[in-house]
PDB file of C-alpha atoms in Angstrom:
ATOM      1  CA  UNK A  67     -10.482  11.775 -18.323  1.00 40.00           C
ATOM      2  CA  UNK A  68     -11.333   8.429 -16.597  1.00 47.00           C
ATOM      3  CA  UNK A  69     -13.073   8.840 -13.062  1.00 49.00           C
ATOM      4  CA  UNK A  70     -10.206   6.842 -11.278  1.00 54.00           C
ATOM      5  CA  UNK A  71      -7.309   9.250 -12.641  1.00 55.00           C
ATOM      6  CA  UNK A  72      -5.942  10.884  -9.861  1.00 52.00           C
ATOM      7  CA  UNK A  73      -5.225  14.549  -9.140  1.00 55.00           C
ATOM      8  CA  UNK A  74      -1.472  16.095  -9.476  1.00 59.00           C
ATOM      9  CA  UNK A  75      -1.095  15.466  -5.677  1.00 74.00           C
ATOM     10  CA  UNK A  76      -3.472  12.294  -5.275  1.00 88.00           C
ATOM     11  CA  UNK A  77      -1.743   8.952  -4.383  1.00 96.00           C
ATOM     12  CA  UNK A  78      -1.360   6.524  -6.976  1.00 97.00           C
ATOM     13  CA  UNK A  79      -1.738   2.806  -7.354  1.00 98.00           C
ATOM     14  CA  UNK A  80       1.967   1.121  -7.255  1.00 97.00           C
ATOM     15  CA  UNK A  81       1.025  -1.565  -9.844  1.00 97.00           C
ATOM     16  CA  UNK A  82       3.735  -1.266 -13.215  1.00 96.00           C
ATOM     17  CA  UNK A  83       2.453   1.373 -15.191  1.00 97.00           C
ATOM     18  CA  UNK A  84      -1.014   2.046 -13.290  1.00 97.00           C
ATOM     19  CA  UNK A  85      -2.079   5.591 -13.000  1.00 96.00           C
ATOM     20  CA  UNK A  86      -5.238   5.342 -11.073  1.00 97.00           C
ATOM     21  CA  UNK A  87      -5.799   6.924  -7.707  1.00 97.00           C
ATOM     22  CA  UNK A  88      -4.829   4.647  -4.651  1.00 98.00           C
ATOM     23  CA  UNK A  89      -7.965   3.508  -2.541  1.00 97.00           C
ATOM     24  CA  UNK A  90      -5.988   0.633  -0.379  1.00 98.00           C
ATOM     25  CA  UNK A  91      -2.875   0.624   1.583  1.00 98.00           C
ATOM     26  CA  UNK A  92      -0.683  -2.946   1.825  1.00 98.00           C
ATOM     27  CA  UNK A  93       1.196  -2.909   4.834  1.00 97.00           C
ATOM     28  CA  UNK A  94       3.774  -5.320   4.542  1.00 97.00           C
ATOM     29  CA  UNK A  95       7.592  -6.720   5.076  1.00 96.00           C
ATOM     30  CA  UNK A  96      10.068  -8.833   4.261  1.00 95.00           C
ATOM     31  CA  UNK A  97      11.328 -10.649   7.485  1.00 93.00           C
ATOM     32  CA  UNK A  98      14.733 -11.431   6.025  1.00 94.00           C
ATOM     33  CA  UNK A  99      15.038  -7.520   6.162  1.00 94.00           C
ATOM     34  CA  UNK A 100      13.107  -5.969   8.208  1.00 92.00           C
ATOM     35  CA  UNK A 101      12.163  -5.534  11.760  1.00 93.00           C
ATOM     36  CA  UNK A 102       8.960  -6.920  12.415  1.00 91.00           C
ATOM     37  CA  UNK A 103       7.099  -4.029  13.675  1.00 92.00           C
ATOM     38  CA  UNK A 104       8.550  -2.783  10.039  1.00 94.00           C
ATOM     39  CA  UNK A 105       5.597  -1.997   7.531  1.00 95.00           C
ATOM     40  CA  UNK A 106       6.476  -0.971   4.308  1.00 96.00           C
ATOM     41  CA  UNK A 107       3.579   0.038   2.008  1.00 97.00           C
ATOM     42  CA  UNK A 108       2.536  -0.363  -1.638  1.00 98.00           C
ATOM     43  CA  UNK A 109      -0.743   1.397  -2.883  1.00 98.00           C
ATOM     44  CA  UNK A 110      -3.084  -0.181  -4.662  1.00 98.00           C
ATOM     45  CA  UNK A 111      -6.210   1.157  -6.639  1.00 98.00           C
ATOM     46  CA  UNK A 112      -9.340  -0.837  -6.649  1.00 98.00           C
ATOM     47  CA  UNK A 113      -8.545  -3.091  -9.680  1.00 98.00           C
ATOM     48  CA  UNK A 114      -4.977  -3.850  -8.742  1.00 98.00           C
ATOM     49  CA  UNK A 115      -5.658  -4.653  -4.855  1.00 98.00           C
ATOM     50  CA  UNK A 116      -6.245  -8.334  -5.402  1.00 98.00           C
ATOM     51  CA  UNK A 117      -3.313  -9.088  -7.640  1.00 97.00           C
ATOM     52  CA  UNK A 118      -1.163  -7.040  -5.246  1.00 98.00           C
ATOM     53  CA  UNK A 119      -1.994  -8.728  -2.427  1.00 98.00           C
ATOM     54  CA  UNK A 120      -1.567 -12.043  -3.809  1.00 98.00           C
ATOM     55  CA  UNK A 121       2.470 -11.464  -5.118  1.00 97.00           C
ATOM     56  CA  UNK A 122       2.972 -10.286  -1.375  1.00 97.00           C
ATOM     57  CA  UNK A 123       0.705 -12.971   0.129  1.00 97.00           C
ATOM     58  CA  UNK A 124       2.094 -15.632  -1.856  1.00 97.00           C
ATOM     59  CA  UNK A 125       5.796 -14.672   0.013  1.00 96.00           C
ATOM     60  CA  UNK A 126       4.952 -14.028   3.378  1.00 95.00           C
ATOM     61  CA  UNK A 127       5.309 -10.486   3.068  1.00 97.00           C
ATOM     62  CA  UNK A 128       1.109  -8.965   3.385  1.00 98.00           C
ATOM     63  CA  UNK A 129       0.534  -7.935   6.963  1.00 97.00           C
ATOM     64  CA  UNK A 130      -2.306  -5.915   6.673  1.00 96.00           C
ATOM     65  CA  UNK A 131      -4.840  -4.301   3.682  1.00 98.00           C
ATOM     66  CA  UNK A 132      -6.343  -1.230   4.748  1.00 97.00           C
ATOM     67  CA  UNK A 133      -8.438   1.661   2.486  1.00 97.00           C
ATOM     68  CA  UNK A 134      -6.379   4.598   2.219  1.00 97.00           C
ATOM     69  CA  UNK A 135      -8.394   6.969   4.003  1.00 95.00           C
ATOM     70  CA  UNK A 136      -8.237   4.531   7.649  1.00 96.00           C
ATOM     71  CA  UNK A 137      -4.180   4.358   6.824  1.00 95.00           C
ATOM     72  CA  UNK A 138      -4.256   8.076   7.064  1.00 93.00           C
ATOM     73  CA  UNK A 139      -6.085   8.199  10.176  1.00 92.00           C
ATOM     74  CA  UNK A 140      -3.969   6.057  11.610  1.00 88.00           C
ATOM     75  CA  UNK A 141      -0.691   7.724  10.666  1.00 87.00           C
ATOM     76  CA  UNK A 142      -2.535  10.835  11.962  1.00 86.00           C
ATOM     77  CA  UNK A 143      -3.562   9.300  15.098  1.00 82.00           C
ATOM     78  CA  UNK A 144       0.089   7.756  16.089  1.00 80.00           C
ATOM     79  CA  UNK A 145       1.628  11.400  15.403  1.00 74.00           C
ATOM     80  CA  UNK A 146       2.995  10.238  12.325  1.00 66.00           C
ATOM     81  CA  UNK A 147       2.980  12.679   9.410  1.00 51.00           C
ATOM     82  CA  UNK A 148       5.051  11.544   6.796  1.00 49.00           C
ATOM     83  CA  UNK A 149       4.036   9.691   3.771  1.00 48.00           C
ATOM     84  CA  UNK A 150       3.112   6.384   2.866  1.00 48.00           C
ATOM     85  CA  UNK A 151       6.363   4.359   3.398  1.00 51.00           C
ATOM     86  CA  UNK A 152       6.649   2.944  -0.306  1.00 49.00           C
TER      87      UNK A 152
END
């Protein structure tokens, strides 16, 4: 079993057909739809982050690119205990 699988309960990278354990969190949103204090995330596992970034970059869209564990700790910290936003 590859080191990067995740467990049943781990997060998992977003990218099509990627089953590796999430490491980063892309906070992002669409303006044309969202609010702008909106952030929607995608998860992204260490070989995936770049090209990620770059398809939400390239639109607009990437407002921040954070490591999992500081997303949590964040989410924690503003009282906010539900899941990733994805």
């Amino acid at each position: 079993m590859p080191e990067s699988s995740p467990s049943p309960t781990s997060p998992i990278c977003s990218a099509k057909g990627c089953r590796a354990a999430a490491v980063w969190v892309l906070a992002w949103n669409n303006p044309k739809l969202h609010t702008p204090e909106r952030r929607k995330t995608w998860l992204a596992c260490e070989e995936h982050r770049e090209h990620l970034s770059q398809f939400l970059g390239v639109r607009g869209f990437l407002k921040d690119v954070v490591t999992l564990a500081e997303w949590e700790a964040r989410q924690e910290d503003s009282g906010d205990s539900s899941a990733a936003d994805r």
